[in-house]
Amino acid sequence: MWTIHTDSFWPAHRKRKSGPASLTSEVTHYQHGDSGSASNAEPKPKRRQTPSHPRTDRKPYVCKRCGKGFKQSSNLNVHLRTHTGERPYVCKICGNGFKQSSNLEVHLRNHTGERPYFCKTCGKGFYMTAHMKRHLRIQTG
């Protein structure tokens, strides 16, 4: 069972803040395993949302062909390549084309033999994390 204490219980652990207004919030005393049904249990404090960073699901960049929206223009540009078939990043060794430079970088590991991801159980190396994860699923059952 673990316990969370407020600053008032543990003053030695308070963080010192500079400036005119210190925004430390008081955290209620909770114990892990409390059901919250007891009469002395207080509700969990809600996380405060910073007004300068409100959560938004706005997607102002919209594909004119299919209507899919994106938060960033760069993601729209990558998406447009699915419609045009453009593959501007070409492997100089084998000629394979890729829509994103990061995919070309991963592909080049095929040619260089670089295997930066290793299985902790058997030591086998992989050039993609997805291949290592698949290996681990098969290995662990």
PDB file of N, CA and C in Angstrom, residues 80-134:
ATOM      1  N   LEU A  80      -0.603  13.378 -49.184  1.00  0.00           N
ATOM      2  CA  LEU A  80      -0.877  13.620 -50.605  1.00  0.00           C
ATOM      3  C   LEU A  80      -0.121  12.643 -51.497  1.00  0.00           C
ATOM      4  N   ARG A  81       1.001  12.167 -51.028  1.00  0.00           N
ATOM      5  CA  ARG A  81       1.791  11.198 -51.810  1.00  0.00           C
ATOM      6  C   ARG A  81       1.062   9.871 -51.969  1.00  0.00           C
ATOM      7  N   THR A  82       0.094   9.573 -51.095  1.00  0.00           N
ATOM      8  CA  THR A  82      -0.686   8.347 -51.275  1.00  0.00           C
ATOM      9  C   THR A  82      -1.580   8.462 -52.503  1.00  0.00           C
ATOM     10  N   HIS A  83      -2.001   9.680 -52.820  1.00  0.00           N
ATOM     11  CA  HIS A  83      -2.843   9.896 -53.998  1.00  0.00           C
ATOM     12  C   HIS A  83      -2.009  10.017 -55.271  1.00  0.00           C
ATOM     13  N   THR A  84      -0.861  10.674 -55.177  1.00  0.00           N
ATOM     14  CA  THR A  84      -0.049  10.918 -56.374  1.00  0.00           C
ATOM     15  C   THR A  84       0.887   9.761 -56.688  1.00  0.00           C
ATOM     16  N   GLY A  85       1.199   8.955 -55.674  1.00  0.00           N
ATOM     17  CA  GLY A  85       2.154   7.866 -55.882  1.00  0.00           C
ATOM     18  C   GLY A  85       3.601   8.333 -55.857  1.00  0.00           C
ATOM     19  N   GLU A  86       3.819   9.600 -55.529  1.00  0.00           N
ATOM     20  CA  GLU A  86       5.173  10.161 -55.500  1.00  0.00           C
ATOM     21  C   GLU A  86       6.005   9.487 -54.407  1.00  0.00           C
ATOM     22  N   ARG A  87       7.227   9.131 -54.761  1.00  0.00           N
ATOM     23  CA  ARG A  87       8.186   8.548 -53.820  1.00  0.00           C
ATOM     24  C   ARG A  87       9.517   9.265 -54.019  1.00  0.00           C
ATOM     25  N   PRO A  88       9.663  10.447 -53.393  1.00  0.00           N
ATOM     26  CA  PRO A  88      10.825  11.293 -53.662  1.00  0.00           C
ATOM     27  C   PRO A  88      12.136  10.819 -53.036  1.00  0.00           C
ATOM     28  N   TYR A  89      12.085   9.889 -52.096  1.00  0.00           N
ATOM     29  CA  TYR A  89      13.305   9.429 -51.425  1.00  0.00           C
ATOM     30  C   TYR A  89      13.682   8.069 -51.997  1.00  0.00           C
ATOM     31  N   VAL A  90      14.740   8.061 -52.815  1.00  0.00           N
ATOM     32  CA  VAL A  90      15.122   6.863 -53.562  1.00  0.00           C
ATOM     33  C   VAL A  90      16.435   6.303 -53.034  1.00  0.00           C
ATOM     34  N   CYS A  91      16.467   4.984 -52.846  1.00  0.00           N
ATOM     35  CA  CYS A  91      17.678   4.294 -52.414  1.00  0.00           C
ATOM     36  C   CYS A  91      18.665   4.278 -53.576  1.00  0.00           C
ATOM     37  N   LYS A  92      19.883   4.761 -53.352  1.00  0.00           N
ATOM     38  CA  LYS A  92      20.907   4.816 -54.401  1.00  0.00           C
ATOM     39  C   LYS A  92      21.485   3.442 -54.707  1.00  0.00           C
ATOM     40  N   ILE A  93      21.244   2.483 -53.828  1.00  0.00           N
ATOM     41  CA  ILE A  93      21.797   1.144 -54.026  1.00  0.00           C
ATOM     42  C   ILE A  93      20.871   0.274 -54.872  1.00  0.00           C
ATOM     43  N   CYS A  94      19.584   0.242 -54.532  1.00  0.00           N
ATOM     44  CA  CYS A  94      18.663  -0.656 -55.237  1.00  0.00           C
ATOM     45  C   CYS A  94      17.562   0.058 -56.008  1.00  0.00           C
ATOM     46  N   GLY A  95      17.392   1.361 -55.806  1.00  0.00           N
ATOM     47  CA  GLY A  95      16.391   2.107 -56.552  1.00  0.00           C
ATOM     48  C   GLY A  95      14.997   2.124 -55.955  1.00  0.00           C
ATOM     49  N   ASN A  96      14.795   1.491 -54.807  1.00  0.00           N
ATOM     50  CA  ASN A  96      13.475   1.536 -54.167  1.00  0.00           C
ATOM     51  C   ASN A  96      13.149   2.965 -53.746  1.00  0.00           C
ATOM     52  N   GLY A  97      11.889   3.370 -53.933  1.00  0.00           N
ATOM     53  CA  GLY A  97      11.457   4.713 -53.560  1.00  0.00           C
ATOM     54  C   GLY A  97      10.598   4.696 -52.308  1.00  0.00           C
ATOM     55  N   PHE A  98      10.659   5.802 -51.568  1.00  0.00           N
ATOM     56  CA  PHE A  98       9.918   5.909 -50.312  1.00  0.00           C
ATOM     57  C   PHE A  98       9.254   7.272 -50.211  1.00  0.00           C
ATOM     58  N   LYS A  99       8.113   7.307 -49.519  1.00  0.00           N
ATOM     59  CA  LYS A  99       7.364   8.553 -49.345  1.00  0.00           C
ATOM     60  C   LYS A  99       7.953   9.427 -48.248  1.00  0.00           C
ATOM     61  N   GLN A 100       8.657   8.808 -47.302  1.00  0.00           N
ATOM     62  CA  GLN A 100       9.254   9.547 -46.189  1.00  0.00           C
ATOM     63  C   GLN A 100      10.734   9.211 -46.074  1.00  0.00           C
ATOM     64  N   SER A 101      11.528  10.212 -45.718  1.00  0.00           N
ATOM     65  CA  SER A 101      12.973  10.003 -45.595  1.00  0.00           C
ATOM     66  C   SER A 101      13.297   9.009 -44.484  1.00  0.00           C
ATOM     67  N   SER A 102      12.484   8.992 -43.438  1.00  0.00           N
ATOM     68  CA  SER A 102      12.743   8.059 -42.334  1.00  0.00           C
ATOM     69  C   SER A 102      12.610   6.609 -42.794  1.00  0.00           C
ATOM     70  N   ASN A 103      11.690   6.350 -43.725  1.00  0.00           N
ATOM     71  CA  ASN A 103      11.543   4.990 -44.248  1.00  0.00           C
ATOM     72  C   ASN A 103      12.749   4.589 -45.086  1.00  0.00           C
ATOM     73  N   LEU A 104      13.335   5.543 -45.798  1.00  0.00           N
ATOM     74  CA  LEU A 104      14.561   5.266 -46.549  1.00  0.00           C
ATOM     75  C   LEU A 104      15.702   4.945 -45.590  1.00  0.00           C
ATOM     76  N   GLU A 105      15.800   5.697 -44.502  1.00  0.00           N
ATOM     77  CA  GLU A 105      16.860   5.448 -43.517  1.00  0.00           C
ATOM     78  C   GLU A 105      16.769   4.035 -42.952  1.00  0.00           C
ATOM     79  N   VAL A 106      15.568   3.594 -42.626  1.00  0.00           N
ATOM     80  CA  VAL A 106      15.376   2.239 -42.107  1.00  0.00           C
ATOM     81  C   VAL A 106      15.730   1.221 -43.183  1.00  0.00           C
ATOM     82  N   HIS A 107      15.320   1.473 -44.420  1.00  0.00           N
ATOM     83  CA  HIS A 107      15.610   0.564 -45.530  1.00  0.00           C
ATOM     84  C   HIS A 107      17.114   0.393 -45.744  1.00  0.00           C
ATOM     85  N   LEU A 108      17.859   1.470 -45.603  1.00  0.00           N
ATOM     86  CA  LEU A 108      19.309   1.406 -45.828  1.00  0.00           C
ATOM     87  C   LEU A 108      19.999   0.432 -44.880  1.00  0.00           C
ATOM     88  N   ARG A 109      19.391   0.155 -43.738  1.00  0.00           N
ATOM     89  CA  ARG A 109      19.968  -0.825 -42.806  1.00  0.00           C
ATOM     90  C   ARG A 109      20.017  -2.216 -43.430  1.00  0.00           C
ATOM     91  N   ASN A 110      19.125  -2.482 -44.396  1.00  0.00           N
ATOM     92  CA  ASN A 110      19.186  -3.758 -45.123  1.00  0.00           C
ATOM     93  C   ASN A 110      20.517  -3.901 -45.829  1.00  0.00           C
ATOM     94  N   HIS A 111      20.965  -2.817 -46.438  1.00  0.00           N
ATOM     95  CA  HIS A 111      22.195  -2.856 -47.226  1.00  0.00           C
ATOM     96  C   HIS A 111      23.447  -2.782 -46.358  1.00  0.00           C
ATOM     97  N   THR A 112      23.381  -2.028 -45.264  1.00  0.00           N
ATOM     98  CA  THR A 112      24.569  -1.855 -44.417  1.00  0.00           C
ATOM     99  C   THR A 112      24.736  -2.990 -43.422  1.00  0.00           C
ATOM    100  N   GLY A 113      23.672  -3.720 -43.146  1.00  0.00           N
ATOM    101  CA  GLY A 113      23.738  -4.794 -42.160  1.00  0.00           C
ATOM    102  C   GLY A 113      23.587  -4.301 -40.725  1.00  0.00           C
ATOM    103  N   GLU A 114      23.306  -3.014 -40.555  1.00  0.00           N
ATOM    104  CA  GLU A 114      23.135  -2.460 -39.210  1.00  0.00           C
ATOM    105  C   GLU A 114      21.894  -3.066 -38.558  1.00  0.00           C
ATOM    106  N   ARG A 115      22.052  -3.524 -37.339  1.00  0.00           N
ATOM    107  CA  ARG A 115      20.955  -4.119 -36.575  1.00  0.00           C
ATOM    108  C   ARG A 115      20.963  -3.506 -35.168  1.00  0.00           C
ATOM    109  N   PRO A 116      20.349  -2.322 -35.010  1.00  0.00           N
ATOM    110  CA  PRO A 116      20.432  -1.624 -33.722  1.00  0.00           C
ATOM    111  C   PRO A 116      19.506  -2.155 -32.625  1.00  0.00           C
ATOM    112  N   TYR A 117      18.589  -3.048 -32.949  1.00  0.00           N
ATOM    113  CA  TYR A 117      17.634  -3.556 -31.961  1.00  0.00           C
ATOM    114  C   TYR A 117      17.899  -5.032 -31.717  1.00  0.00           C
ATOM    115  N   PHE A 118      18.061  -5.408 -30.442  1.00  0.00           N
ATOM    116  CA  PHE A 118      18.431  -6.770 -30.096  1.00  0.00           C
ATOM    117  C   PHE A 118      17.438  -7.394 -29.124  1.00  0.00           C
ATOM    118  N   CYS A 119      17.204  -8.693 -29.315  1.00  0.00           N
ATOM    119  CA  CYS A 119      16.375  -9.466 -28.401  1.00  0.00           C
ATOM    120  C   CYS A 119      17.186  -9.712 -27.135  1.00  0.00           C
ATOM    121  N   LYS A 120      16.611  -9.390 -25.983  1.00  0.00           N
ATOM    122  CA  LYS A 120      17.321  -9.577 -24.714  1.00  0.00           C
ATOM    123  C   LYS A 120      17.423 -11.051 -24.338  1.00  0.00           C
ATOM    124  N   THR A 121      16.566 -11.880 -24.916  1.00  0.00           N
ATOM    125  CA  THR A 121      16.565 -13.299 -24.590  1.00  0.00           C
ATOM    126  C   THR A 121      17.607 -14.080 -25.388  1.00  0.00           C
ATOM    127  N   CYS A 122      17.611 -13.901 -26.715  1.00  0.00           N
ATOM    128  CA  CYS A 122      18.494 -14.715 -27.555  1.00  0.00           C
ATOM    129  C   CYS A 122      19.613 -13.929 -28.223  1.00  0.00           C
ATOM    130  N   GLY A 123      19.534 -12.596 -28.191  1.00  0.00           N
ATOM    131  CA  GLY A 123      20.598 -11.777 -28.766  1.00  0.00           C
ATOM    132  C   GLY A 123      20.483 -11.512 -30.256  1.00  0.00           C
ATOM    133  N   LYS A 124      19.430 -12.001 -30.890  1.00  0.00           N
ATOM    134  CA  LYS A 124      19.253 -11.785 -32.322  1.00  0.00           C
ATOM    135  C   LYS A 124      19.039 -10.299 -32.599  1.00  0.00           C
ATOM    136  N   GLY A 125      19.640  -9.799 -33.685  1.00  0.00           N
ATOM    137  CA  GLY A 125      19.538  -8.390 -34.035  1.00  0.00           C
ATOM    138  C   GLY A 125      18.505  -8.131 -35.113  1.00  0.00           C
ATOM    139  N   PHE A 126      17.926  -6.925 -35.090  1.00  0.00           N
ATOM    140  CA  PHE A 126      16.895  -6.540 -36.045  1.00  0.00           C
ATOM    141  C   PHE A 126      17.143  -5.121 -36.517  1.00  0.00           C
ATOM    142  N   TYR A 127      16.773  -4.837 -37.757  1.00  0.00           N
ATOM    143  CA  TYR A 127      16.956  -3.486 -38.277  1.00  0.00           C
ATOM    144  C   TYR A 127      15.718  -2.627 -38.066  1.00  0.00           C
ATOM    145  N   MET A 128      14.602  -3.246 -37.678  1.00  0.00           N
ATOM    146  CA  MET A 128      13.369  -2.506 -37.390  1.00  0.00           C
ATOM    147  C   MET A 128      12.819  -2.946 -36.039  1.00  0.00           C
ATOM    148  N   THR A 129      12.304  -1.986 -35.272  1.00  0.00           N
ATOM    149  CA  THR A 129      11.711  -2.333 -33.980  1.00  0.00           C
ATOM    150  C   THR A 129      10.501  -3.244 -34.165  1.00  0.00           C
ATOM    151  N   ALA A 130       9.741  -3.035 -35.237  1.00  0.00           N
ATOM    152  CA  ALA A 130       8.557  -3.863 -35.482  1.00  0.00           C
ATOM    153  C   ALA A 130       8.947  -5.328 -35.655  1.00  0.00           C
ATOM    154  N   HIS A 131      10.071  -5.587 -36.306  1.00  0.00           N
ATOM    155  CA  HIS A 131      10.521  -6.969 -36.495  1.00  0.00           C
ATOM    156  C   HIS A 131      10.936  -7.582 -35.167  1.00  0.00           C
ATOM    157  N   MET A 132      11.576  -6.785 -34.314  1.00  0.00           N
ATOM    158  CA  MET A 132      11.962  -7.285 -33.006  1.00  0.00           C
ATOM    159  C   MET A 132      10.715  -7.579 -32.162  1.00  0.00           C
ATOM    160  N   LYS A 133       9.717  -6.700 -32.207  1.00  0.00           N
ATOM    161  CA  LYS A 133       8.491  -6.912 -31.434  1.00  0.00           C
ATOM    162  C   LYS A 133       7.760  -8.164 -31.903  1.00  0.00           C
ATOM    163  N   ARG A 134       7.732  -8.389 -33.219  1.00  0.00           N
ATOM    164  CA  ARG A 134       7.109  -9.599 -33.758  1.00  0.00           C
ATOM    165  C   ARG A 134       7.851 -10.835 -33.258  1.00  0.00           C
TER     166      ARG A 134
END
